[in-house]
Amino acid sequence: MKIRTGGVLQMTLAMVISGTVGWPVMLLGQPPATVVFWRCAFGALAMLIACALLGLLKKDMLTRRQAAIAVLGGVALVLNWVMLFGAYSHASIAVATVTYHVQPFMLVGLGVLFFGEKMTATKFGWLLLAFVGMLLIISGKQDGGDSSADYFTGVLLALGAAFMYAVAAAIVKRLKGVPPHLIVLIQLTLGVVLLAPFAGWAQLPSTANGWLLLATLGLVHTGLMSSLLYSAIQKIPTALVGALSFVYPLVAIIVDWAVFGHRLSLMQLSGAAAILLAAAGMNFGWRLVRASKPVRVAGDQQP
C-alpha cells in the first residue's frame, strides 16, 4: 500500500510540475529555441548525474541501433518543446496545453498507419469528439486577446507540438528494455547540440532571476519531473497513470488564469472539456458502443 501511495504522490507532483512549465517560459520572454536550449542543457546535467548514480553510463547499455532510434526520437522531442513554447505567446498557456492533449489521438493514428494497429468504432468515436473540441477551441478566441490570425498560429503550433510528441512516443516504443533515464539523457544532449546555433548568445539573461528561471526549467521541469514520472510509472497501474495525467492541463489552466489573467471563453471551455473527455475515454477504454468493430481509415486500405 505504501508503494502505491508513494507512486500516486510522485505522479501527481510530476503532473503539477508539468502544468506550471508555461509560467517560467512566459516570464523569461526569450525565443522558444533559446529557452529549449537551456532547458536541455540544465536537464542533461541533471540526467547525467541521475544516470551516473544509477550506474547507467556503461557501453553495453544500448546498441548503436538503439542509440540511433533514441536520437531520432530526440529530434521530435526537441521540436515538440520549441513549438509548444512558441504556442504559449500566441494562444495562451491554457489553450496551447489543452490543444496539445490531442496527442493520444495522433499516436493512435500513427499506430494505425505504421504499426498495423486497428481503429475500432469506439476509438473513432472519441477521435470525432476530440475533433469537435478542437473546432470549438479554434473558433473560441479569448476576449481581449490577440488577433484571430495570431491565435490560430498558436493553435497550429500546439497541434504541431502534439504531433511531434506522438512521433517521439512512437519511436520510443522501439526502445523497450532501454533505461528511460538514459533515453532522456541522449535526447537532451542532442537538443543542446541542435539548438546551440539558435540559443541567442547575444541576448542571454542579464539577471540572476533569469538564470534561475532557466535552471528551474531544466532541473525541475525536466530532470526532477522525469525522475518522478518514471518512478511513478513503475509503481502504479497504467490506468491510474492515465487518470493522474489530467492534473497537467487542469493546473495549466489554473496557472494561466491566476498568474496571467487569461480566462477561457465558454466556447473554449466546451472545447477543452470535449478534448479532455475524449482523451479520458481513450485512456480508460470507455466504450461508446457495445461491440467495437474495426473501421477502415485512410492508410489502412488494401490494394
XYZ file of C-alpha atoms in Angstrom:
303
model
C 0.000 0.000 0.000
C 2.892 2.341 0.767
C 4.356 1.780 -2.683
C 1.029 2.602 -4.358
C 0.541 5.754 -2.258
C 4.089 6.863 -2.965
C 3.582 6.303 -6.690
C 0.371 8.341 -6.691
C 2.105 11.216 -4.900
C 5.037 11.100 -7.324
C 2.794 11.035 -10.391
C 0.649 13.878 -9.060
C 3.690 16.022 -8.289
C 5.146 15.302 -11.739
C 1.933 16.479 -13.390
C 1.704 19.597 -11.197
C 5.267 20.486 -12.204
C 4.388 19.904 -15.878
C 1.332 22.125 -15.566
C 3.469 25.049 -14.368
C 6.076 24.875 -17.163
C 4.460 27.749 -19.069
C 4.943 30.118 -16.117
C 8.769 30.473 -16.311
C 8.651 30.288 -20.112
C 6.381 33.345 -20.290
C 8.282 35.248 -17.585
C 11.567 34.765 -19.444
C 10.276 36.360 -22.636
C 13.047 34.624 -24.608
C 12.635 32.995 -28.063
C 11.404 29.373 -27.779
C 14.632 27.934 -29.251
C 16.703 29.747 -26.623
C 14.504 28.535 -23.771
C 14.525 24.934 -25.015
C 18.315 25.029 -25.446
C 18.843 25.941 -21.798
C 16.145 23.523 -20.690
C 18.071 20.774 -22.483
C 21.429 21.976 -21.092
C 20.363 22.061 -17.444
C 18.167 18.983 -17.893
C 21.014 16.997 -19.464
C 23.213 17.886 -16.495
C 20.552 16.610 -14.093
C 20.018 13.395 -16.079
C 23.786 12.820 -16.364
C 24.037 12.863 -12.590
C 20.983 10.575 -12.295
C 22.379 8.083 -14.826
C 25.746 8.074 -13.062
C 24.113 7.358 -9.705
C 22.026 4.572 -11.255
C 25.057 3.018 -12.948
C 23.687 3.532 -16.455
C 26.797 5.097 -18.034
C 28.140 1.841 -19.479
C 28.991 0.968 -23.070
C 26.771 -2.105 -23.158
C 23.601 -0.326 -22.006
C 22.318 0.081 -25.587
C 23.258 -0.872 -29.138
C 24.152 1.533 -31.949
C 20.747 0.941 -33.497
C 19.015 1.795 -30.225
C 21.156 4.917 -29.875
C 20.187 5.990 -33.399
C 16.496 5.457 -32.617
C 16.840 7.483 -29.399
C 18.477 10.306 -31.361
C 15.646 10.295 -33.911
C 13.122 10.489 -31.099
C 15.146 13.307 -29.583
C 14.751 15.403 -32.730
C 10.964 15.042 -32.473
C 11.013 15.789 -28.725
C 13.043 18.987 -29.161
C 10.787 20.209 -31.978
C 7.815 19.417 -29.741
C 9.117 21.712 -26.985
C 10.022 24.539 -29.368
C 6.542 24.501 -30.916
C 4.723 24.220 -27.580
C 6.653 27.105 -26.011
C 6.012 29.158 -29.139
C 2.286 28.439 -28.869
C 2.092 29.938 -25.358
C 2.693 33.502 -26.512
C 0.196 33.254 -29.368
C -2.772 31.400 -27.884
C -2.127 31.390 -24.085
C -0.813 28.610 -21.848
C -4.272 27.114 -21.236
C -5.330 26.914 -24.881
C -1.940 25.584 -26.008
C -1.871 22.931 -23.268
C -5.410 21.665 -23.900
C -4.812 21.616 -27.657
C -1.568 19.747 -27.014
C -3.584 16.973 -25.369
C -4.880 15.702 -28.716
C -1.554 13.839 -28.854
C -3.074 10.439 -27.850
C -5.196 10.510 -30.987
C -2.220 11.339 -33.168
C -0.375 8.428 -31.576
C -3.331 6.163 -32.380
C -3.236 7.401 -35.987
C 0.477 6.650 -36.239
C -0.183 3.192 -34.802
C -2.794 2.514 -37.478
C -0.626 3.782 -40.329
C 2.744 2.328 -39.360
C 2.299 -0.418 -36.752
C -0.724 -2.279 -38.107
C -2.967 -1.369 -35.171
C -6.742 -1.377 -35.681
C -9.017 1.637 -35.413
C -12.117 0.483 -33.524
C -15.502 2.199 -33.671
C -15.034 3.357 -30.066
C -11.632 4.919 -30.756
C -13.038 6.553 -33.866
C -15.902 7.999 -31.795
C -13.523 9.514 -29.232
C -11.467 10.881 -32.107
C -14.531 12.622 -33.522
C -15.350 14.123 -30.117
C -11.793 15.428 -29.796
C -12.057 16.895 -33.306
C -15.257 18.727 -32.342
C -13.470 20.044 -29.265
C -10.618 21.174 -31.491
C -13.027 23.117 -33.699
C -14.522 24.820 -30.625
C -11.043 25.768 -29.400
C -10.139 27.228 -32.800
C -13.401 29.191 -33.025
C -13.470 30.468 -29.423
C -10.849 33.224 -29.265
C -10.329 34.713 -25.810
C -11.839 38.096 -25.015
C -9.288 40.862 -25.314
C -6.750 38.507 -26.836
C -4.577 38.920 -29.883
C -5.741 38.833 -33.484
C -7.511 35.808 -34.882
C -4.525 35.061 -37.124
C -2.127 35.158 -34.155
C -4.446 32.944 -32.099
C -4.781 30.454 -34.966
C -0.973 30.374 -35.256
C -0.774 29.416 -31.581
C -3.282 26.596 -32.032
C -1.383 25.292 -35.075
C 1.900 25.376 -33.141
C 0.287 23.405 -30.296
C -1.022 20.842 -32.800
C 2.447 20.608 -34.337
C 3.909 20.065 -30.874
C 1.363 17.317 -30.190
C 2.265 15.598 -33.455
C 5.998 15.768 -32.684
C 5.357 14.313 -29.232
C 3.320 11.479 -30.766
C 6.180 10.780 -33.174
C 8.672 10.754 -30.282
C 6.436 8.395 -28.293
C 6.004 6.061 -31.286
C 9.769 5.937 -31.752
C 10.425 5.253 -28.076
C 8.121 2.214 -28.354
C 11.003 0.579 -30.220
C 13.348 1.087 -27.269
C 11.906 -1.484 -24.883
C 14.429 -2.535 -22.284
C 16.491 0.655 -22.532
C 16.511 2.614 -19.228
C 14.290 5.694 -19.699
C 16.741 7.963 -17.849
C 19.391 7.074 -20.425
C 16.989 7.785 -23.301
C 16.200 11.228 -21.885
C 19.910 11.974 -21.381
C 20.616 11.175 -25.039
C 17.690 13.266 -26.227
C 18.521 16.286 -24.068
C 22.163 16.171 -25.129
C 21.007 16.098 -28.745
C 18.820 19.147 -28.013
C 21.873 21.058 -26.778
C 23.771 20.240 -29.989
C 20.873 21.028 -32.343
C 19.832 24.297 -30.713
C 23.266 25.724 -29.855
C 23.327 27.849 -33.064
C 19.905 29.315 -32.164
C 20.475 29.864 -28.450
C 20.590 33.668 -28.721
C 24.036 34.050 -27.194
C 23.938 37.828 -27.676
C 20.734 38.122 -25.627
C 21.397 35.949 -22.597
C 19.562 36.792 -19.354
C 21.272 39.701 -17.593
C 19.837 38.989 -14.148
C 20.181 36.196 -11.612
C 16.401 35.747 -11.740
C 16.549 34.980 -15.481
C 19.182 32.290 -14.944
C 17.187 30.909 -12.028
C 14.142 30.514 -14.287
C 16.217 28.713 -16.935
C 17.752 26.424 -14.319
C 14.270 25.716 -12.937
C 13.083 24.633 -16.392
C 15.989 22.238 -16.785
C 16.449 20.906 -13.272
C 12.851 20.920 -12.005
C 10.569 20.782 -15.068
C 12.821 18.287 -16.871
C 15.196 16.423 -14.537
C 13.054 16.192 -11.398
C 9.777 15.802 -13.284
C 11.139 12.974 -15.456
C 12.550 11.133 -12.442
C 9.250 11.403 -10.564
C 7.294 10.318 -13.631
C 9.421 7.251 -14.373
C 9.430 6.213 -10.717
C 5.630 6.560 -10.518
C 5.042 4.575 -13.710
C 6.930 1.650 -12.174
C 4.737 1.682 -9.048
C 1.145 2.341 -10.129
C -1.206 0.765 -12.723
C -1.316 2.211 -16.235
C -4.951 3.264 -15.782
C -4.005 5.332 -12.743
C -1.139 6.923 -14.670
C -3.666 7.943 -17.328
C -6.086 9.326 -14.758
C -3.476 11.428 -12.955
C -2.117 12.791 -16.254
C -5.179 15.060 -16.403
C -3.769 17.024 -13.487
C -1.371 18.565 -16.038
C -3.886 20.516 -18.195
C -6.002 21.458 -15.172
C -3.002 23.004 -13.403
C -2.006 24.793 -16.622
C -5.479 26.345 -16.925
C -5.374 27.486 -13.278
C -1.871 28.964 -13.652
C -2.830 30.791 -16.837
C -5.855 32.330 -15.080
C -4.260 33.068 -11.689
C -0.899 34.396 -12.912
C -1.609 35.858 -16.342
C -5.339 36.629 -16.075
C -6.299 34.570 -19.128
C -9.878 33.318 -18.816
C -11.218 30.743 -21.241
C -14.393 31.688 -23.091
C -17.470 29.459 -22.846
C -16.720 28.018 -26.281
C -13.101 27.327 -25.331
C -14.185 25.686 -22.076
C -16.597 23.478 -24.030
C -13.834 22.531 -26.461
C -11.414 21.816 -23.608
C -13.992 19.630 -21.871
C -14.632 17.694 -25.098
C -10.919 17.086 -25.726
C -10.190 16.027 -22.146
C -13.279 13.786 -22.037
C -12.239 12.126 -25.293
C -8.678 11.665 -24.006
C -10.046 10.156 -20.782
C -12.276 7.792 -22.740
C -9.309 6.708 -24.832
C -7.067 6.233 -21.776
C -9.572 4.246 -19.744
C -11.021 2.248 -22.637
C -14.568 3.566 -22.176
C -16.883 2.182 -24.847
C -19.262 4.302 -26.879
C -20.833 1.197 -28.411
C -21.303 -2.319 -27.063
C -19.140 -4.038 -29.626
C -16.208 -2.225 -31.201
C -15.535 -3.241 -34.784
C -12.580 -2.283 -36.954
C -13.212 0.825 -39.045
C -11.423 1.280 -42.333
C -9.417 4.507 -42.278
C -7.072 6.254 -44.674
C -3.793 4.398 -44.916
C -5.390 1.076 -43.933
C -6.879 0.226 -47.337
C -5.996 -2.950 -49.160
C -4.915 -2.719 -52.847
